[in-house]
Amino acid sequence: MTLPGSEAAGRGTAAAITYRVAESERDRSAVIQGEFDSDTVFEVVDSGGDGFGVRPVRLDRPVHKVFPDDEPDGDEPSVGACRFVALDGDRVCGYVDTEYVPWNRRLVIADIEVAGPYRGRGIGRTLMNHAIDRARTCGAGHVWLEVTNINAPAIRAYRRMGFALCGLDTSLYSGTESEGETALFMSRSLDGPAGR
């Protein structure tokens, strides 16, 4: 089964990328190592009073980050969880894990990954569009995600997709391999004219 609007995402490629809800255990358990290169960090700045903002600061040397595998083993997906996969033939080359939280009408993007050779081909955007379609189907008022402040490529991409900064946590990564980084929270409203 291919989702409506699941067109090929490759530029000039012979094989079409297809998208669908994860159907098999293989789809649901596929893991793509999260990593990125960044020449910018988004620093948290005091905007006066009780407010804050972020500003991009160019790094002297680009950073390469590989996300540690710090997820607990054996976690069962929650009732509101759904994964969409991008497939090149039968190979999972990308996915987005979502979870709908009814009490505040929020669709959480728990993880979004695209394998290195497939980046820059619109696969992440197409996966996010499927997540946003799911959010609307669920009746979500907004889509929400968390991203580290050193992942400038992702922050820029999320902004292009209509996400805006809505909060931060300076202690979320304390005691982890990401110690010293700041968690930025971003959301995209689906209520009202701007989200339609």
Coordinates of C-alpha atoms in Angstrom, one line a residue:
M1 CA 0.0 0.0 0.0
T2 CA 1.3 3.5 -0.9
L3 CA -0.1 6.5 0.9
P4 CA -1.9 9.1 -1.2
G5 CA 0.6 11.7 -2.4
S6 CA 3.5 9.2 -2.0
E7 CA 5.3 10.3 -5.1
A8 CA 9.0 9.6 -5.7
A9 CA 11.3 11.9 -3.8
G10 CA 14.5 11.3 -5.8
R11 CA 15.9 13.8 -8.2
G12 CA 16.8 12.1 -11.4
T13 CA 16.8 8.6 -9.8
A14 CA 15.6 5.5 -11.5
A15 CA 14.0 4.0 -8.4
A16 CA 11.0 5.7 -6.9
I17 CA 10.9 6.2 -3.1
T18 CA 7.5 5.0 -1.7
Y19 CA 5.9 5.9 1.6
R20 CA 3.6 4.0 3.8
V21 CA 2.6 3.2 7.4
A22 CA 5.0 0.7 8.9
E23 CA 3.3 -2.7 8.3
S24 CA 5.8 -5.3 9.3
E25 CA 8.1 -5.9 12.3
R26 CA 11.0 -5.2 10.0
D27 CA 9.5 -1.7 9.2
R28 CA 8.8 -1.0 12.8
S29 CA 12.3 -2.1 14.0
A30 CA 14.4 -0.5 11.3
V31 CA 17.0 1.8 12.8
I32 CA 18.9 4.5 10.9
Q33 CA 21.9 5.9 12.8
G34 CA 21.2 9.6 13.5
E35 CA 24.0 11.9 12.7
F36 CA 24.7 15.3 11.2
D37 CA 27.4 17.9 10.4
S38 CA 26.8 21.5 11.6
D39 CA 28.8 24.7 11.2
T40 CA 26.4 26.6 13.5
V41 CA 25.1 26.4 17.0
F42 CA 21.9 28.1 18.1
E43 CA 22.8 29.9 21.4
V44 CA 20.1 30.8 23.9
V45 CA 20.1 34.5 24.6
D46 CA 18.3 36.6 27.2
S47 CA 15.8 38.9 25.4
G48 CA 15.2 41.0 28.5
G49 CA 12.8 40.4 31.3
D50 CA 11.6 36.9 31.5
G51 CA 12.0 36.1 27.7
F52 CA 14.6 34.3 25.7
G53 CA 15.6 33.8 22.1
V54 CA 18.1 32.0 20.1
R55 CA 20.7 33.2 17.7
P56 CA 22.8 31.3 15.2
V57 CA 26.5 31.4 16.0
R58 CA 29.0 30.2 13.4
L59 CA 31.5 27.6 14.8
D60 CA 35.2 27.9 14.2
R61 CA 35.2 24.2 13.2
P62 CA 32.2 22.2 12.0
V63 CA 31.0 19.5 14.4
H64 CA 30.0 16.0 13.4
K65 CA 27.6 14.4 15.8
V66 CA 26.5 10.8 16.0
F67 CA 23.5 10.3 18.3
P68 CA 24.1 7.7 21.0
D69 CA 21.8 4.8 21.2
D70 CA 20.3 5.8 24.6
E71 CA 16.8 4.5 24.1
P72 CA 15.7 1.7 26.6
D73 CA 15.5 -1.8 25.1
G74 CA 12.2 -3.5 24.8
D75 CA 10.0 -0.4 24.9
E76 CA 6.7 -1.1 23.4
P77 CA 5.1 1.6 21.2
S78 CA 2.3 3.5 22.9
V79 CA -1.3 3.2 21.8
G80 CA -1.1 6.5 19.9
A81 CA 2.2 5.7 18.1
C82 CA 2.5 5.4 14.4
R83 CA 5.6 5.1 12.1
F84 CA 5.7 6.1 8.5
V85 CA 8.5 4.6 6.4
A86 CA 10.3 5.7 3.2
L87 CA 11.3 2.7 1.1
D88 CA 13.8 2.3 -1.8
G89 CA 12.5 -1.0 -3.0
D90 CA 12.2 -3.0 0.2
R91 CA 14.9 -1.1 2.0
V92 CA 13.8 1.4 4.7
C93 CA 15.8 4.6 3.9
G94 CA 13.8 6.9 6.2
Y95 CA 11.1 7.0 8.8
V96 CA 9.2 9.3 11.1
D97 CA 7.9 8.1 14.5
T98 CA 4.8 9.9 15.7
E99 CA 2.7 9.7 18.8
Y100 CA -0.7 11.4 19.3
V101 CA -1.4 12.8 22.7
P102 CA -5.2 13.4 23.0
W103 CA -5.3 15.5 26.2
N104 CA -3.6 18.5 24.6
R105 CA -4.3 17.5 20.9
R106 CA -0.6 17.2 20.2
L107 CA 1.1 15.0 17.6
V108 CA 4.7 14.5 18.8
I109 CA 7.5 13.8 16.3
A110 CA 9.4 11.3 18.5
D111 CA 12.1 10.7 15.8
I112 CA 12.7 11.4 12.1
E113 CA 15.7 9.9 10.3
V114 CA 16.8 9.7 6.7
A115 CA 19.8 7.5 5.8
G116 CA 22.9 9.5 4.6
P117 CA 22.9 8.7 0.9
Y118 CA 19.2 9.7 0.7
R119 CA 19.4 13.1 2.3
G120 CA 18.7 16.2 0.3
R121 CA 16.1 14.5 -1.8
G122 CA 12.9 15.7 -0.1
I123 CA 12.4 12.4 1.8
G124 CA 12.4 14.1 5.3
R125 CA 9.9 16.7 4.1
T126 CA 7.6 14.1 2.6
L127 CA 7.8 12.0 5.8
M128 CA 6.9 15.1 7.8
N129 CA 4.0 15.8 5.5
H130 CA 2.6 12.3 6.2
A131 CA 3.0 13.0 9.9
I132 CA 1.2 16.3 9.6
D133 CA -1.6 14.6 7.6
R134 CA -1.9 12.1 10.5
A135 CA -2.0 15.0 13.0
R136 CA -5.0 16.5 11.1
T137 CA -6.7 13.1 10.9
C138 CA -6.3 12.7 14.7
G139 CA -7.7 16.2 15.3
A140 CA -4.4 17.5 16.6
G141 CA -4.1 21.3 17.1
H142 CA -0.3 21.2 16.6
V143 CA 2.7 19.1 15.8
W144 CA 5.6 19.3 18.3
L145 CA 9.3 18.1 18.4
E146 CA 12.5 18.5 20.3
V147 CA 15.9 19.1 18.6
T148 CA 19.4 19.8 20.0
N149 CA 20.6 23.4 19.6
I150 CA 23.7 22.2 17.7
N151 CA 21.6 20.5 14.9
A152 CA 21.4 23.6 12.8
P153 CA 20.5 21.7 9.6
A154 CA 17.5 20.2 11.2
I155 CA 16.4 23.5 12.9
R156 CA 16.6 25.3 9.5
A157 CA 14.6 22.5 7.8
Y158 CA 11.9 22.5 10.5
R159 CA 11.6 26.3 10.2
R160 CA 11.2 25.9 6.4
M161 CA 8.4 23.4 7.2
G162 CA 6.6 26.0 9.3
F163 CA 7.8 25.1 12.8
A164 CA 8.7 27.8 15.3
L165 CA 10.6 27.8 18.6
C166 CA 8.2 27.4 21.5
G167 CA 10.5 26.5 24.4
L168 CA 13.7 25.1 25.6
D169 CA 15.3 22.9 28.4
T170 CA 18.9 23.5 29.4
S171 CA 18.9 20.4 31.6
L172 CA 17.2 17.7 29.4
Y173 CA 20.5 16.2 28.3
S174 CA 22.3 16.4 31.7
G175 CA 24.0 13.2 32.6
T176 CA 24.0 12.0 28.9
E177 CA 26.5 12.0 26.1
S178 CA 24.8 15.3 25.0
E179 CA 25.7 17.1 28.2
G180 CA 26.0 20.8 27.6
E181 CA 23.6 21.0 24.7
T182 CA 20.2 22.7 25.0
A183 CA 17.0 21.0 23.9
L184 CA 14.9 23.3 21.7
F185 CA 11.2 22.7 21.4
M186 CA 9.5 23.6 18.2
S187 CA 5.8 23.4 17.1
R188 CA 3.7 24.0 14.1
S189 CA 0.1 25.0 14.7
L190 CA -2.6 23.2 12.7
D191 CA -5.5 25.3 14.0
G192 CA -6.7 28.3 12.2
P193 CA -5.8 29.7 8.8
A194 CA -2.0 29.5 9.1
G195 CA -2.0 25.8 9.6
R196 CA -4.4 24.8 6.8

